Amino acid sequence: MPTSIARAHTNIALVKYWGKADTDLIIPQTSSLSLTLDQFYTDTAVTFDERLTADQVVVNHHPLSPAASRKVRHVLDLVRHQAQTTAFAQVTSQNHVPTAAGLASSASAFAALAAAASRAAGLTLDRTALSRLARRGSGSATRSIFGGFVEWQAGHDDATSYAVPFQEYVTWPIAMVALVLDPHRKKVSSRQGMQASVTTSPYYPAWRQVVAQDLAAIKPAILAQDFPTVGTILESNAMRMHALTLSAQPAYSYFNGDSLAAMQTVRDLRAAGTACYYTLDAGPNVKVFCQAADLPTITQRFSAQFGADRVLVAHPGPGVQWLSEPLTD
């Protein structure tokens, strides 16, 4: 079978997904809404080969062990089932994201895998089917099939839980400044953290209500390009998600000292008249939502605080793409 190569970009949830209703199918407790980012992405090439005796998975030039590639092989099994083939696959992936550092690297990785593997196996899946397939590798990957603002509709089973584009082509001059405050693998995985919050935080029932209210409020604000309202919602939603980590038993946190310092800098900038808002996923790295015109002020401030190499600027990005050229560094 021919090789297929796909590129998918990361996304940052503005209204967060935090907690699964079904851990096997990765059905979320709530819907969520994200923005796909153009600067962080994964390229994945897949070839099904009857001569292989096992799946071979290489990420950033390093072969993965069977244990480390378990979720990749699970997605490949789903593709094999749909394509009615037993051939093993060669998977080669290059991740242009700090892996597992709160920048949604698994989202781009599994969205690219779903797109490349399905096409390599001879399947022609529409984007809804691709979104459902990507979800089985990583929940947030379901949103990275699409560009711009994307809503993951929670649904109630495998057939009804998938993402839909909310505003795929963003003409609004907005940006997201990613502060890479700690590029290392986080100590508490998203999976572990979600499960702890769902089962032990006394505030989890209120979180479901918060998400429903935030989704209802942020969507008209996006359509109206109401920057302060979108920013206020995404910032408070992030803090309420992280309150679930602090209220779990035992408590845990994804923040470090630089996270807290960066959040204070955002508040200081805002008080001084530069409109910007912060959000964090499951990791210490702060993302700053801002308007393009304010990028010079914001990037200069954070470059002075943390170093220019830790300040990355992203804009709204595209959905999944298929590439014709081989992967390059």
PDB file of C-alpha atoms in Angstrom, residues 33-270:
ATOM      1  CA  LEU A  33     -14.186  24.787  22.429  1.00  0.00           C
ATOM      2  CA  SER A  34     -10.665  25.394  21.141  1.00  0.00           C
ATOM      3  CA  LEU A  35      -8.499  27.439  18.776  1.00  0.00           C
ATOM      4  CA  THR A  36      -6.173  25.591  16.405  1.00  0.00           C
ATOM      5  CA  LEU A  37      -2.672  27.158  16.324  1.00  0.00           C
ATOM      6  CA  ASP A  38      -0.460  27.513  13.272  1.00  0.00           C
ATOM      7  CA  GLN A  39       3.025  27.254  14.810  1.00  0.00           C
ATOM      8  CA  PHE A  40       2.872  23.861  16.556  1.00  0.00           C
ATOM      9  CA  TYR A  41       2.241  20.734  14.513  1.00  0.00           C
ATOM     10  CA  THR A  42       3.008  17.072  13.886  1.00  0.00           C
ATOM     11  CA  ASP A  43       3.900  15.451  10.554  1.00  0.00           C
ATOM     12  CA  THR A  44       3.217  11.717  10.366  1.00  0.00           C
ATOM     13  CA  ALA A  45       3.877   9.225   7.574  1.00  0.00           C
ATOM     14  CA  VAL A  46       2.191   5.805   7.586  1.00  0.00           C
ATOM     15  CA  THR A  47       2.768   2.781   5.350  1.00  0.00           C
ATOM     16  CA  PHE A  48       0.972  -0.540   5.750  1.00  0.00           C
ATOM     17  CA  ASP A  49       3.309  -3.339   4.679  1.00  0.00           C
ATOM     18  CA  GLU A  50       2.418  -7.046   4.528  1.00  0.00           C
ATOM     19  CA  ARG A  51       6.090  -7.877   5.069  1.00  0.00           C
ATOM     20  CA  LEU A  52       6.195  -6.360   8.557  1.00  0.00           C
ATOM     21  CA  THR A  53       5.800  -8.659  11.556  1.00  0.00           C
ATOM     22  CA  ALA A  54       4.797  -5.866  13.972  1.00  0.00           C
ATOM     23  CA  ASP A  55       3.944  -2.181  13.929  1.00  0.00           C
ATOM     24  CA  GLN A  56       7.045   0.013  13.895  1.00  0.00           C
ATOM     25  CA  VAL A  57       6.664   3.483  15.389  1.00  0.00           C
ATOM     26  CA  VAL A  58       9.393   6.120  15.197  1.00  0.00           C
ATOM     27  CA  VAL A  59       8.879   9.544  16.803  1.00  0.00           C
ATOM     28  CA  ASN A  60      11.466  12.277  16.327  1.00  0.00           C
ATOM     29  CA  HIS A  61      13.919   9.662  15.003  1.00  0.00           C
ATOM     30  CA  HIS A  62      13.537   7.448  18.106  1.00  0.00           C
ATOM     31  CA  PRO A  63      11.840   4.035  17.850  1.00  0.00           C
ATOM     32  CA  LEU A  64       9.109   3.580  20.453  1.00  0.00           C
ATOM     33  CA  SER A  65       8.836   0.425  22.518  1.00  0.00           C
ATOM     34  CA  PRO A  66       5.623  -1.620  22.349  1.00  0.00           C
ATOM     35  CA  ALA A  67       4.574  -0.131  25.687  1.00  0.00           C
ATOM     36  CA  ALA A  68       5.241   3.439  24.600  1.00  0.00           C
ATOM     37  CA  SER A  69       3.406   2.950  21.298  1.00  0.00           C
ATOM     38  CA  ARG A  70       0.319   1.281  22.797  1.00  0.00           C
ATOM     39  CA  LYS A  71      -2.088   4.121  21.958  1.00  0.00           C
ATOM     40  CA  VAL A  72      -0.670   4.435  18.445  1.00  0.00           C
ATOM     41  CA  ARG A  73      -1.216   0.727  17.860  1.00  0.00           C
ATOM     42  CA  HIS A  74      -4.759   1.053  19.203  1.00  0.00           C
ATOM     43  CA  VAL A  75      -5.585   3.655  16.539  1.00  0.00           C
ATOM     44  CA  LEU A  76      -3.903   1.494  13.892  1.00  0.00           C
ATOM     45  CA  ASP A  77      -6.039  -1.460  15.005  1.00  0.00           C
ATOM     46  CA  LEU A  78      -9.178   0.640  14.524  1.00  0.00           C
ATOM     47  CA  VAL A  79      -8.007   1.569  11.025  1.00  0.00           C
ATOM     48  CA  ARG A  80      -7.167  -2.062  10.210  1.00  0.00           C
ATOM     49  CA  HIS A  81     -10.632  -3.124  11.344  1.00  0.00           C
ATOM     50  CA  GLN A  82     -12.331  -0.552   9.115  1.00  0.00           C
ATOM     51  CA  ALA A  83     -10.071  -1.310   6.144  1.00  0.00           C
ATOM     52  CA  GLN A  84     -10.328  -5.079   6.652  1.00  0.00           C
ATOM     53  CA  THR A  85      -6.581  -5.576   6.548  1.00  0.00           C
ATOM     54  CA  THR A  86      -4.155  -7.351   8.867  1.00  0.00           C
ATOM     55  CA  ALA A  87      -1.020  -5.615   7.609  1.00  0.00           C
ATOM     56  CA  PHE A  88       1.240  -3.956  10.156  1.00  0.00           C
ATOM     57  CA  ALA A  89       2.336  -0.366   9.702  1.00  0.00           C
ATOM     58  CA  GLN A  90       5.489   1.693   9.607  1.00  0.00           C
ATOM     59  CA  VAL A  91       4.763   4.993  11.372  1.00  0.00           C
ATOM     60  CA  THR A  92       7.247   7.861  11.257  1.00  0.00           C
ATOM     61  CA  SER A  93       6.315  11.023  13.113  1.00  0.00           C
ATOM     62  CA  GLN A  94       8.003  14.357  13.685  1.00  0.00           C
ATOM     63  CA  ASN A  95       6.566  16.398  16.497  1.00  0.00           C
ATOM     64  CA  HIS A  96       7.185  20.143  16.287  1.00  0.00           C
ATOM     65  CA  VAL A  97       5.766  20.665  19.776  1.00  0.00           C
ATOM     66  CA  PRO A  98       7.354  20.286  23.232  1.00  0.00           C
ATOM     67  CA  THR A  99       6.003  16.802  24.014  1.00  0.00           C
ATOM     68  CA  ALA A 100       3.669  16.482  27.028  1.00  0.00           C
ATOM     69  CA  ALA A 101       4.418  19.983  28.295  1.00  0.00           C
ATOM     70  CA  GLY A 102       0.883  21.374  28.206  1.00  0.00           C
ATOM     71  CA  LEU A 103       0.943  22.437  24.549  1.00  0.00           C
ATOM     72  CA  ALA A 104      -1.434  19.724  23.325  1.00  0.00           C
ATOM     73  CA  SER A 105       1.225  17.669  21.543  1.00  0.00           C
ATOM     74  CA  SER A 106      -0.991  14.586  21.714  1.00  0.00           C
ATOM     75  CA  ALA A 107      -3.721  16.492  19.867  1.00  0.00           C
ATOM     76  CA  SER A 108      -1.628  17.148  16.780  1.00  0.00           C
ATOM     77  CA  ALA A 109       0.034  13.723  16.991  1.00  0.00           C
ATOM     78  CA  PHE A 110      -3.133  11.646  16.962  1.00  0.00           C
ATOM     79  CA  ALA A 111      -4.970  13.865  14.495  1.00  0.00           C
ATOM     80  CA  ALA A 112      -2.066  13.440  12.051  1.00  0.00           C
ATOM     81  CA  LEU A 113      -1.952   9.703  12.754  1.00  0.00           C
ATOM     82  CA  ALA A 114      -5.680   9.278  12.111  1.00  0.00           C
ATOM     83  CA  ALA A 115      -5.466  11.169   8.827  1.00  0.00           C
ATOM     84  CA  ALA A 116      -2.318   9.459   7.535  1.00  0.00           C
ATOM     85  CA  ALA A 117      -3.204   5.920   8.668  1.00  0.00           C
ATOM     86  CA  SER A 118      -6.742   5.958   7.322  1.00  0.00           C
ATOM     87  CA  ARG A 119      -5.651   7.190   3.899  1.00  0.00           C
ATOM     88  CA  ALA A 120      -2.671   4.793   3.794  1.00  0.00           C
ATOM     89  CA  ALA A 121      -5.078   1.921   4.438  1.00  0.00           C
ATOM     90  CA  GLY A 122      -7.231   2.970   1.494  1.00  0.00           C
ATOM     91  CA  LEU A 123     -10.048   4.518   3.530  1.00  0.00           C
ATOM     92  CA  THR A 124     -11.773   7.720   2.460  1.00  0.00           C
ATOM     93  CA  LEU A 125     -13.071   9.186   5.716  1.00  0.00           C
ATOM     94  CA  ASP A 126     -14.890  12.480   5.979  1.00  0.00           C
ATOM     95  CA  ARG A 127     -13.735  14.896   8.644  1.00  0.00           C
ATOM     96  CA  THR A 128     -16.384  13.798  11.131  1.00  0.00           C
ATOM     97  CA  ALA A 129     -15.157  10.213  10.872  1.00  0.00           C
ATOM     98  CA  LEU A 130     -11.549  11.402  11.172  1.00  0.00           C
ATOM     99  CA  SER A 131     -12.474  13.401  14.268  1.00  0.00           C
ATOM    100  CA  ARG A 132     -14.034  10.308  15.856  1.00  0.00           C
ATOM    101  CA  LEU A 133     -10.973   8.224  14.986  1.00  0.00           C
ATOM    102  CA  ALA A 134      -8.498  10.795  16.336  1.00  0.00           C
ATOM    103  CA  ARG A 135     -10.503  10.965  19.576  1.00  0.00           C
ATOM    104  CA  ARG A 136      -9.701   7.316  20.252  1.00  0.00           C
ATOM    105  CA  GLY A 137      -6.013   8.221  20.553  1.00  0.00           C
ATOM    106  CA  SER A 138      -6.343  11.484  22.475  1.00  0.00           C
ATOM    107  CA  GLY A 139      -9.450  13.437  23.377  1.00  0.00           C
ATOM    108  CA  SER A 140      -8.142  16.829  22.283  1.00  0.00           C
ATOM    109  CA  ALA A 141      -7.030  15.336  18.941  1.00  0.00           C
ATOM    110  CA  THR A 142     -10.668  15.233  17.901  1.00  0.00           C
ATOM    111  CA  ARG A 143     -10.535  19.049  17.610  1.00  0.00           C
ATOM    112  CA  SER A 144      -7.253  19.222  15.654  1.00  0.00           C
ATOM    113  CA  ILE A 145      -8.908  17.804  12.543  1.00  0.00           C
ATOM    114  CA  PHE A 146     -10.342  21.293  12.009  1.00  0.00           C
ATOM    115  CA  GLY A 147      -8.841  24.773  11.852  1.00  0.00           C
ATOM    116  CA  GLY A 148      -9.798  27.959  13.655  1.00  0.00           C
ATOM    117  CA  PHE A 149     -12.379  27.824  16.427  1.00  0.00           C
ATOM    118  CA  VAL A 150     -13.617  24.261  16.964  1.00  0.00           C
ATOM    119  CA  GLU A 151     -16.265  22.775  19.248  1.00  0.00           C
ATOM    120  CA  TRP A 152     -16.021  19.192  20.491  1.00  0.00           C
ATOM    121  CA  GLN A 153     -19.568  18.036  21.053  1.00  0.00           C
ATOM    122  CA  ALA A 154     -19.427  15.637  23.979  1.00  0.00           C
ATOM    123  CA  GLY A 155     -22.111  13.289  22.714  1.00  0.00           C
ATOM    124  CA  HIS A 156     -22.895  10.103  24.611  1.00  0.00           C
ATOM    125  CA  ASP A 157     -21.207   7.318  22.628  1.00  0.00           C
ATOM    126  CA  ASP A 158     -18.623   6.687  19.917  1.00  0.00           C
ATOM    127  CA  ALA A 159     -20.955   7.744  17.118  1.00  0.00           C
ATOM    128  CA  THR A 160     -22.008  11.075  18.651  1.00  0.00           C
ATOM    129  CA  SER A 161     -18.763  12.400  20.215  1.00  0.00           C
ATOM    130  CA  TYR A 162     -16.772  14.412  17.673  1.00  0.00           C
ATOM    131  CA  ALA A 163     -15.662  17.933  16.810  1.00  0.00           C
ATOM    132  CA  VAL A 164     -17.316  20.394  14.461  1.00  0.00           C
ATOM    133  CA  PRO A 165     -15.888  23.637  13.076  1.00  0.00           C
ATOM    134  CA  PHE A 166     -17.368  26.689  14.748  1.00  0.00           C
ATOM    135  CA  GLN A 167     -15.442  29.357  12.823  1.00  0.00           C
ATOM    136  CA  GLU A 168     -12.832  27.650  10.680  1.00  0.00           C
ATOM    137  CA  TYR A 169     -11.516  30.651   8.762  1.00  0.00           C
ATOM    138  CA  VAL A 170     -10.583  33.322  11.281  1.00  0.00           C
ATOM    139  CA  THR A 171     -10.198  36.846   9.904  1.00  0.00           C
ATOM    140  CA  TRP A 172     -10.101  38.392  13.360  1.00  0.00           C
ATOM    141  CA  PRO A 173      -6.538  39.725  14.068  1.00  0.00           C
ATOM    142  CA  ILE A 174      -5.873  37.661  17.180  1.00  0.00           C
ATOM    143  CA  ALA A 175      -2.803  35.799  18.372  1.00  0.00           C
ATOM    144  CA  MET A 176      -1.694  33.388  21.074  1.00  0.00           C
ATOM    145  CA  VAL A 177       1.699  33.865  22.715  1.00  0.00           C
ATOM    146  CA  ALA A 178       2.984  30.563  24.096  1.00  0.00           C
ATOM    147  CA  LEU A 179       5.422  30.824  26.994  1.00  0.00           C
ATOM    148  CA  VAL A 180       7.484  27.642  27.196  1.00  0.00           C
ATOM    149  CA  LEU A 181       8.280  27.826  30.894  1.00  0.00           C
ATOM    150  CA  ASP A 182       9.134  24.144  31.332  1.00  0.00           C
ATOM    151  CA  PRO A 183       9.692  21.953  28.242  1.00  0.00           C
ATOM    152  CA  HIS A 184       9.899  18.711  30.214  1.00  0.00           C
ATOM    153  CA  ARG A 185       7.323  15.964  30.584  1.00  0.00           C
ATOM    154  CA  LYS A 186       4.776  16.760  33.271  1.00  0.00           C
ATOM    155  CA  LYS A 187       4.691  14.615  36.408  1.00  0.00           C
ATOM    156  CA  VAL A 188       0.908  14.137  36.437  1.00  0.00           C
ATOM    157  CA  SER A 189      -0.465  13.129  33.026  1.00  0.00           C
ATOM    158  CA  SER A 190      -3.712  14.589  31.763  1.00  0.00           C
ATOM    159  CA  ARG A 191      -5.322  11.159  32.050  1.00  0.00           C
ATOM    160  CA  GLN A 192      -4.285  10.770  35.686  1.00  0.00           C
ATOM    161  CA  GLY A 193      -5.232  14.327  36.532  1.00  0.00           C
ATOM    162  CA  MET A 194      -8.680  14.129  34.977  1.00  0.00           C
ATOM    163  CA  GLN A 195      -9.532  10.902  36.736  1.00  0.00           C
ATOM    164  CA  ALA A 196      -8.438  12.312  40.092  1.00  0.00           C
ATOM    165  CA  SER A 197     -10.516  15.461  39.607  1.00  0.00           C
ATOM    166  CA  VAL A 198     -13.638  13.608  38.468  1.00  0.00           C
ATOM    167  CA  THR A 199     -13.571  11.113  41.312  1.00  0.00           C
ATOM    168  CA  THR A 200     -12.350  13.229  44.242  1.00  0.00           C
ATOM    169  CA  SER A 201     -13.004  16.953  43.716  1.00  0.00           C
ATOM    170  CA  PRO A 202     -16.181  18.061  45.511  1.00  0.00           C
ATOM    171  CA  TYR A 203     -16.490  20.846  42.955  1.00  0.00           C
ATOM    172  CA  TYR A 204     -16.662  18.644  39.862  1.00  0.00           C
ATOM    173  CA  PRO A 205     -20.485  18.825  39.492  1.00  0.00           C
ATOM    174  CA  ALA A 206     -20.200  22.632  39.425  1.00  0.00           C
ATOM    175  CA  TRP A 207     -17.556  22.361  36.685  1.00  0.00           C
ATOM    176  CA  ARG A 208     -20.085  20.838  34.308  1.00  0.00           C
ATOM    177  CA  GLN A 209     -22.348  23.836  34.872  1.00  0.00           C
ATOM    178  CA  VAL A 210     -19.441  26.258  34.371  1.00  0.00           C
ATOM    179  CA  VAL A 211     -18.580  24.716  31.009  1.00  0.00           C
ATOM    180  CA  ALA A 212     -22.176  24.877  29.774  1.00  0.00           C
ATOM    181  CA  GLN A 213     -22.420  28.539  30.766  1.00  0.00           C
ATOM    182  CA  ASP A 214     -19.042  29.435  29.257  1.00  0.00           C
ATOM    183  CA  LEU A 215     -19.808  27.707  25.959  1.00  0.00           C
ATOM    184  CA  ALA A 216     -23.132  29.533  25.697  1.00  0.00           C
ATOM    185  CA  ALA A 217     -21.405  32.876  26.330  1.00  0.00           C
ATOM    186  CA  ILE A 218     -18.192  32.516  24.319  1.00  0.00           C
ATOM    187  CA  LYS A 219     -19.717  31.493  20.989  1.00  0.00           C
ATOM    188  CA  PRO A 220     -21.671  34.715  20.340  1.00  0.00           C
ATOM    189  CA  ALA A 221     -18.672  36.700  21.625  1.00  0.00           C
ATOM    190  CA  ILE A 222     -16.423  35.033  19.018  1.00  0.00           C
ATOM    191  CA  LEU A 223     -18.899  35.784  16.241  1.00  0.00           C
ATOM    192  CA  ALA A 224     -19.078  39.412  17.419  1.00  0.00           C
ATOM    193  CA  GLN A 225     -15.255  39.603  17.721  1.00  0.00           C
ATOM    194  CA  ASP A 226     -15.793  40.765  21.287  1.00  0.00           C
ATOM    195  CA  PHE A 227     -12.206  40.426  22.476  1.00  0.00           C
ATOM    196  CA  PRO A 228     -12.652  41.360  26.178  1.00  0.00           C
ATOM    197  CA  THR A 229     -15.555  38.939  26.632  1.00  0.00           C
ATOM    198  CA  VAL A 230     -13.744  36.042  24.938  1.00  0.00           C
ATOM    199  CA  GLY A 231     -10.633  36.769  26.985  1.00  0.00           C
ATOM    200  CA  THR A 232     -12.470  37.027  30.281  1.00  0.00           C
ATOM    201  CA  ILE A 233     -14.259  33.721  29.674  1.00  0.00           C
ATOM    202  CA  LEU A 234     -11.172  31.772  28.613  1.00  0.00           C
ATOM    203  CA  GLU A 235      -9.150  33.054  31.569  1.00  0.00           C
ATOM    204  CA  SER A 236     -11.772  32.273  34.191  1.00  0.00           C
ATOM    205  CA  ASN A 237     -12.515  28.890  32.599  1.00  0.00           C
ATOM    206  CA  ALA A 238      -8.840  27.928  32.836  1.00  0.00           C
ATOM    207  CA  MET A 239      -8.608  28.942  36.482  1.00  0.00           C
ATOM    208  CA  ARG A 240     -11.752  27.010  37.352  1.00  0.00           C
ATOM    209  CA  MET A 241     -10.349  23.928  35.628  1.00  0.00           C
ATOM    210  CA  HIS A 242      -7.142  24.229  37.617  1.00  0.00           C
ATOM    211  CA  ALA A 243      -9.206  24.664  40.774  1.00  0.00           C
ATOM    212  CA  LEU A 244     -10.261  21.054  40.195  1.00  0.00           C
ATOM    213  CA  THR A 245      -6.624  19.974  40.501  1.00  0.00           C
ATOM    214  CA  LEU A 246      -6.147  21.880  43.733  1.00  0.00           C
ATOM    215  CA  SER A 247      -9.379  20.478  45.191  1.00  0.00           C
ATOM    216  CA  ALA A 248      -8.642  16.830  44.313  1.00  0.00           C
ATOM    217  CA  GLN A 249      -7.568  14.329  46.954  1.00  0.00           C
ATOM    218  CA  PRO A 250      -4.600  14.359  47.052  1.00  0.00           C
ATOM    219  CA  ALA A 251      -4.234  17.839  45.637  1.00  0.00           C
ATOM    220  CA  TYR A 252      -1.912  18.425  42.691  1.00  0.00           C
ATOM    221  CA  SER A 253      -1.012  21.383  40.483  1.00  0.00           C
ATOM    222  CA  TYR A 254       0.415  21.968  37.023  1.00  0.00           C
ATOM    223  CA  PHE A 255       1.668  25.453  37.936  1.00  0.00           C
ATOM    224  CA  ASN A 256       5.251  26.296  38.773  1.00  0.00           C
ATOM    225  CA  GLY A 257       6.749  29.564  39.952  1.00  0.00           C
ATOM    226  CA  ASP A 258       7.186  30.870  36.423  1.00  0.00           C
ATOM    227  CA  SER A 259       3.537  30.073  35.654  1.00  0.00           C
ATOM    228  CA  LEU A 260       2.408  32.261  38.543  1.00  0.00           C
ATOM    229  CA  ALA A 261       4.834  35.023  37.555  1.00  0.00           C
ATOM    230  CA  ALA A 262       3.608  34.968  33.943  1.00  0.00           C
ATOM    231  CA  MET A 263      -0.033  35.161  35.012  1.00  0.00           C
ATOM    232  CA  GLN A 264       0.791  38.185  37.172  1.00  0.00           C
ATOM    233  CA  THR A 265       2.548  39.837  34.236  1.00  0.00           C
ATOM    234  CA  VAL A 266      -0.592  39.401  32.135  1.00  0.00           C
ATOM    235  CA  ARG A 267      -2.626  41.065  34.876  1.00  0.00           C
ATOM    236  CA  ASP A 268      -0.055  43.881  35.071  1.00  0.00           C
ATOM    237  CA  LEU A 269      -0.133  44.403  31.301  1.00  0.00           C
ATOM    238  CA  ARG A 270      -3.915  44.501  31.358  1.00  0.00           C
TER     239      ARG A 270
END
